[in-house]
Tab-separated table of C-alpha atoms in Angstrom:
chain	number	residue	atom	x	y	z
A	1	MET	CA	15.957	-65.378	-33.579
A	2	SER	CA	18.200	-62.870	-31.921
A	3	ASN	CA	19.907	-60.093	-33.780
A	4	PHE	CA	23.535	-59.139	-33.534
A	5	PRO	CA	24.975	-59.138	-29.996
A	6	CYS	CA	26.901	-55.863	-30.100
A	7	PRO	CA	28.834	-53.531	-32.423
A	8	ILE	CA	32.196	-54.522	-30.915
A	9	SER	CA	31.629	-58.112	-31.998
A	10	TRP	CA	30.729	-56.820	-35.453
A	11	LEU	CA	34.077	-55.052	-35.791
A	12	THR	CA	35.848	-58.226	-34.669
A	13	LEU	CA	33.997	-60.205	-37.332
A	14	LEU	CA	34.904	-57.668	-40.014
A	15	LYS	CA	38.585	-57.937	-39.133
A	16	LYS	CA	38.320	-61.711	-39.325
A	17	HIS	CA	36.312	-62.149	-42.528
A	18	ARG	CA	37.060	-58.904	-44.409
A	19	VAL	CA	34.562	-59.546	-47.250
A	20	ILE	CA	30.831	-58.822	-47.381
A	21	ALA	CA	28.905	-60.356	-50.271
A	22	VAL	CA	26.199	-57.978	-51.458
A	23	ILE	CA	23.216	-59.864	-52.892
A	24	ARG	CA	21.084	-57.983	-55.406
A	25	ALA	CA	18.772	-59.916	-57.712
A	26	ASN	CA	15.396	-59.592	-59.439
A	27	LYS	CA	14.119	-62.926	-58.093
A	28	LYS	CA	14.306	-64.349	-54.593
A	29	ASP	CA	15.217	-67.851	-55.806
A	30	LEU	CA	18.100	-66.403	-57.799
A	31	ALA	CA	19.266	-64.410	-54.780
A	32	ARG	CA	19.262	-67.602	-52.713
A	33	GLN	CA	21.488	-69.415	-55.220
A	34	MET	CA	23.868	-66.439	-55.267
A	35	ALA	CA	24.110	-66.512	-51.479
A	36	LEU	CA	24.670	-70.261	-51.332
A	37	ALA	CA	27.393	-70.057	-53.987
A	38	VAL	CA	29.539	-67.552	-52.075
A	39	VAL	CA	28.875	-69.192	-48.718
A	40	SER	CA	30.148	-72.461	-50.236
A	41	GLY	CA	33.272	-70.505	-51.179
A	42	GLY	CA	33.838	-69.380	-47.585
A	43	ILE	CA	32.093	-66.011	-47.206
A	44	GLU	CA	30.048	-65.676	-44.022
A	45	LEU	CA	28.906	-62.042	-44.149
A	46	ILE	CA	25.906	-61.583	-46.454
A	47	GLU	CA	24.131	-58.309	-47.207
A	48	VAL	CA	20.718	-58.534	-48.881
A	49	THR	CA	19.765	-55.314	-50.648
A	50	TRP	CA	16.290	-54.118	-49.795
A	51	ASN	CA	15.358	-53.760	-53.483
A	52	THR	CA	15.644	-57.535	-53.871
A	53	PRO	CA	12.094	-58.960	-54.190
A	54	GLN	CA	10.669	-60.166	-50.864
A	55	ALA	CA	13.848	-59.009	-49.106
A	56	ALA	CA	12.426	-59.323	-45.582
A	57	GLU	CA	11.200	-62.860	-46.170
A	58	PHE	CA	14.487	-63.776	-47.828
A	59	ILE	CA	16.556	-62.488	-44.904
A	60	ALA	CA	14.484	-64.512	-42.455
A	61	GLU	CA	14.927	-67.615	-44.606
A	62	LEU	CA	18.714	-67.144	-44.847
A	63	ARG	CA	18.948	-66.734	-41.073
A	64	ARG	CA	17.342	-70.161	-40.709
A	65	GLU	CA	19.183	-71.848	-43.569
A	66	LEU	CA	22.638	-70.421	-42.840
A	67	PRO	CA	22.877	-70.159	-39.041
A	68	HIS	CA	26.694	-69.903	-39.153
A	69	CYS	CA	26.513	-66.768	-41.324
A	70	ILE	CA	25.775	-63.163	-40.403
A	71	ILE	CA	22.911	-61.846	-42.548
A	72	GLY	CA	22.171	-58.152	-42.916
A	73	ALA	CA	20.170	-55.719	-45.010
A	74	GLY	CA	21.395	-53.011	-47.354
A	75	THR	CA	20.118	-50.160	-49.528
A	76	LEU	CA	17.834	-49.081	-46.690
A	77	LEU	CA	16.477	-45.654	-47.570
A	78	ASN	CA	14.245	-44.730	-44.638
A	79	LEU	CA	13.304	-45.567	-41.070
A	80	GLN	CA	10.371	-47.755	-42.084
A	81	GLN	CA	12.572	-49.990	-44.237
A	82	MET	CA	15.142	-50.161	-41.453
A	83	GLN	CA	12.479	-51.272	-38.947
A	84	GLN	CA	11.177	-53.907	-41.363
A	85	ALA	CA	14.717	-55.181	-41.881
A	86	VAL	CA	15.231	-55.497	-38.126
A	87	GLU	CA	11.912	-57.322	-37.706
A	88	ALA	CA	13.021	-59.774	-40.425
A	89	GLY	CA	16.107	-60.630	-38.388
A	90	SER	CA	18.789	-58.482	-40.031
A	91	GLN	CA	21.990	-58.590	-38.005
A	92	PHE	CA	23.543	-55.471	-39.527
A	93	LEU	CA	22.259	-52.546	-41.588
A	94	PHE	CA	23.716	-50.684	-44.567
A	95	THR	CA	22.374	-47.468	-46.059
A	96	PRO	CA	23.635	-45.671	-49.186
A	97	HIS	CA	23.409	-42.338	-47.344
A	98	THR	CA	23.699	-40.831	-43.879
A	99	ASP	CA	20.354	-40.517	-42.094
A	100	SER	CA	20.458	-39.431	-38.461
A	101	GLU	CA	17.108	-41.075	-37.643
A	102	ILE	CA	18.180	-44.463	-38.968
A	103	ILE	CA	21.532	-44.298	-37.184
A	104	SER	CA	19.938	-43.302	-33.883
A	105	ALA	CA	17.331	-46.076	-34.100
A	106	ALA	CA	19.978	-48.699	-34.865
A	107	VAL	CA	22.199	-47.495	-32.026
A	108	ASN	CA	19.263	-47.762	-29.625
A	109	LEU	CA	18.660	-51.342	-30.801
A	110	ASN	CA	22.386	-52.138	-30.554
A	111	ILE	CA	22.526	-53.293	-34.194
A	112	PRO	CA	25.567	-52.411	-36.332
A	113	ILE	CA	24.705	-49.547	-38.664
A	114	ILE	CA	26.912	-48.701	-41.638
A	115	PRO	CA	25.731	-45.567	-43.450
A	116	GLY	CA	27.085	-44.456	-46.781
A	117	ALA	CA	29.243	-41.340	-47.070
A	118	LEU	CA	31.849	-40.045	-49.474
A	119	THR	CA	33.612	-36.831	-48.476
A	120	PRO	CA	35.605	-36.397	-45.253
A	121	THR	CA	32.835	-34.109	-43.945
A	122	GLU	CA	30.170	-36.752	-44.624
A	123	ILE	CA	32.269	-39.554	-43.162
A	124	VAL	CA	32.996	-37.662	-39.935
A	125	ARG	CA	29.335	-36.672	-39.614
A	126	ALA	CA	28.198	-40.290	-39.972
A	127	TRP	CA	30.761	-41.410	-37.387
A	128	THR	CA	29.811	-38.623	-34.977
A	129	LEU	CA	26.151	-39.597	-35.252
A	130	GLY	CA	27.020	-43.090	-34.028
A	131	ALA	CA	27.804	-45.180	-37.109
A	132	THR	CA	29.486	-48.488	-36.303
A	133	CYS	CA	31.497	-48.195	-39.536
A	134	VAL	CA	31.141	-45.980	-42.586
A	135	LYS	CA	30.513	-47.249	-46.103
A	136	VAL	CA	32.573	-45.210	-48.576
A	137	PHE	CA	30.399	-45.268	-51.673
A	138	PRO	CA	30.798	-45.125	-54.611
A	139	ILE	CA	34.554	-45.576	-54.185
A	140	GLN	CA	35.348	-45.958	-57.882
A	141	ALA	CA	34.065	-42.469	-58.628
A	142	VAL	CA	36.595	-40.777	-56.338
A	143	GLY	CA	39.865	-42.547	-56.988
A	144	GLY	CA	39.447	-46.056	-55.605
A	145	VAL	CA	42.334	-47.366	-53.505
A	146	GLU	CA	44.174	-44.041	-53.531
A	147	TYR	CA	41.174	-42.318	-51.963
A	148	ILE	CA	41.091	-44.816	-49.087
A	149	LYS	CA	44.828	-44.239	-48.562
A	150	SER	CA	44.228	-40.489	-48.413
A	151	LEU	CA	41.399	-40.880	-45.903
A	152	GLN	CA	43.475	-43.152	-43.674
A	153	ALA	CA	46.014	-40.395	-43.149
A	154	ILE	CA	43.428	-38.139	-41.485
A	155	LEU	CA	40.554	-40.431	-40.468
A	156	GLY	CA	42.377	-43.608	-39.515
A	157	GLN	CA	40.302	-44.037	-36.371
A	158	ILE	CA	37.088	-44.498	-38.390
A	159	PRO	CA	36.519	-48.039	-39.760
A	160	LEU	CA	35.792	-47.716	-43.471
A	161	ILE	CA	34.147	-50.200	-45.852
A	162	PRO	CA	34.569	-49.228	-49.517
A	163	THR	CA	31.955	-50.422	-52.004
A	164	GLY	CA	30.930	-49.526	-55.523
A	165	GLY	CA	34.128	-50.271	-57.397
A	166	VAL	CA	35.771	-53.062	-55.393
A	167	THR	CA	36.736	-55.952	-57.681
A	168	LEU	CA	38.263	-59.403	-57.351
A	169	GLU	CA	41.523	-57.894	-58.598
A	170	ASN	CA	41.772	-54.829	-56.330
A	171	ALA	CA	40.131	-56.228	-53.180
A	172	GLY	CA	43.454	-56.899	-51.477
A	173	GLU	CA	44.718	-53.415	-52.303
A	174	PHE	CA	41.781	-51.816	-50.476
A	175	LEU	CA	42.450	-53.905	-47.382
A	176	ARG	CA	46.168	-53.116	-47.447
A	177	ALA	CA	45.262	-49.431	-47.815
A	178	GLY	CA	43.465	-49.593	-44.467
A	179	ALA	CA	39.850	-50.561	-45.144
A	180	ILE	CA	38.479	-52.717	-42.314
A	181	ALA	CA	36.486	-54.736	-44.867
A	182	ILE	CA	35.142	-54.545	-48.413
A	183	GLY	CA	31.755	-55.033	-50.038
A	184	LEU	CA	31.473	-56.776	-53.400
A	185	SER	CA	28.448	-57.266	-55.605
A	186	SER	CA	28.674	-57.185	-59.409
A	187	ASP	CA	32.269	-58.428	-59.560
A	188	LEU	CA	31.506	-61.269	-57.164
A	189	PHE	CA	28.443	-62.171	-59.216
A	190	PRO	CA	29.344	-61.566	-62.879
A	191	LYS	CA	26.160	-61.138	-64.885
A	192	HIS	CA	27.000	-63.860	-67.406
A	193	LEU	CA	27.639	-66.415	-64.649
A	194	VAL	CA	24.378	-65.550	-62.893
A	195	ILE	CA	22.420	-65.798	-66.162
A	196	SER	CA	24.005	-69.172	-66.936
A	197	GLU	CA	23.600	-70.196	-63.274
A	198	ASP	CA	27.236	-71.264	-63.080
A	199	TRP	CA	27.251	-71.384	-59.291
A	200	ASN	CA	30.320	-73.626	-59.137
A	201	LEU	CA	32.467	-71.022	-60.889
A	202	ILE	CA	31.183	-68.285	-58.582
A	203	THR	CA	32.124	-70.525	-55.637
A	204	GLN	CA	35.595	-71.079	-57.111
A	205	GLN	CA	36.123	-67.351	-57.669
A	206	THR	CA	35.065	-66.704	-54.080
A	207	GLU	CA	37.588	-69.247	-52.785
A	208	THR	CA	40.318	-67.630	-54.892
A	209	LEU	CA	39.432	-64.175	-53.597
A	210	LEU	CA	39.613	-65.272	-49.957
A	211	GLN	CA	42.969	-66.942	-50.556
A	212	LYS	CA	44.348	-63.777	-52.188
A	213	ILE	CA	43.417	-61.500	-49.291
A	214	LYS	CA	44.712	-63.735	-46.490
């Protein structure tokens, strides 16, 4: 299986789809059901966090099962994890921090790399190092939508993806504020719905979200 063709195509996909579903679960089978539920609702960008059990195996399985989707890895903390994620077939890479080694390795492999940063200094550093986009995390802790608006005024040339505080209710506000895309996890997969395995309701909520942000 080939990985992602090039970062430019990744940016085009972000502008088209706008939403990345972030899968984090304590069992691989549960993670699979979560992914299938949001894909049924129309989401095609799936991030599997590396602290999900058997993450590498799971990513490879999703690549085979969902060939129309773009499957990536997140919560990558070091170069070894990043290399394992690439070997598993990850088509994009998210980190919670900015690591120059990881960014450089991803750039050399021509795989979209989205490091986490928070302050303007951190965001510019990540971008200068070669980040394809920058994950602004945790967005809720620094003002949410208003913070993205403030960043746009000075860093509008840097594609930003807020996570860690994006909800079904405020998702559209982040996009209107200038975010190229958004990442959702806990609000897309409410704990009570996952525990009760109400995948149909998660699918319905996903459909509603995508309609709202059109």
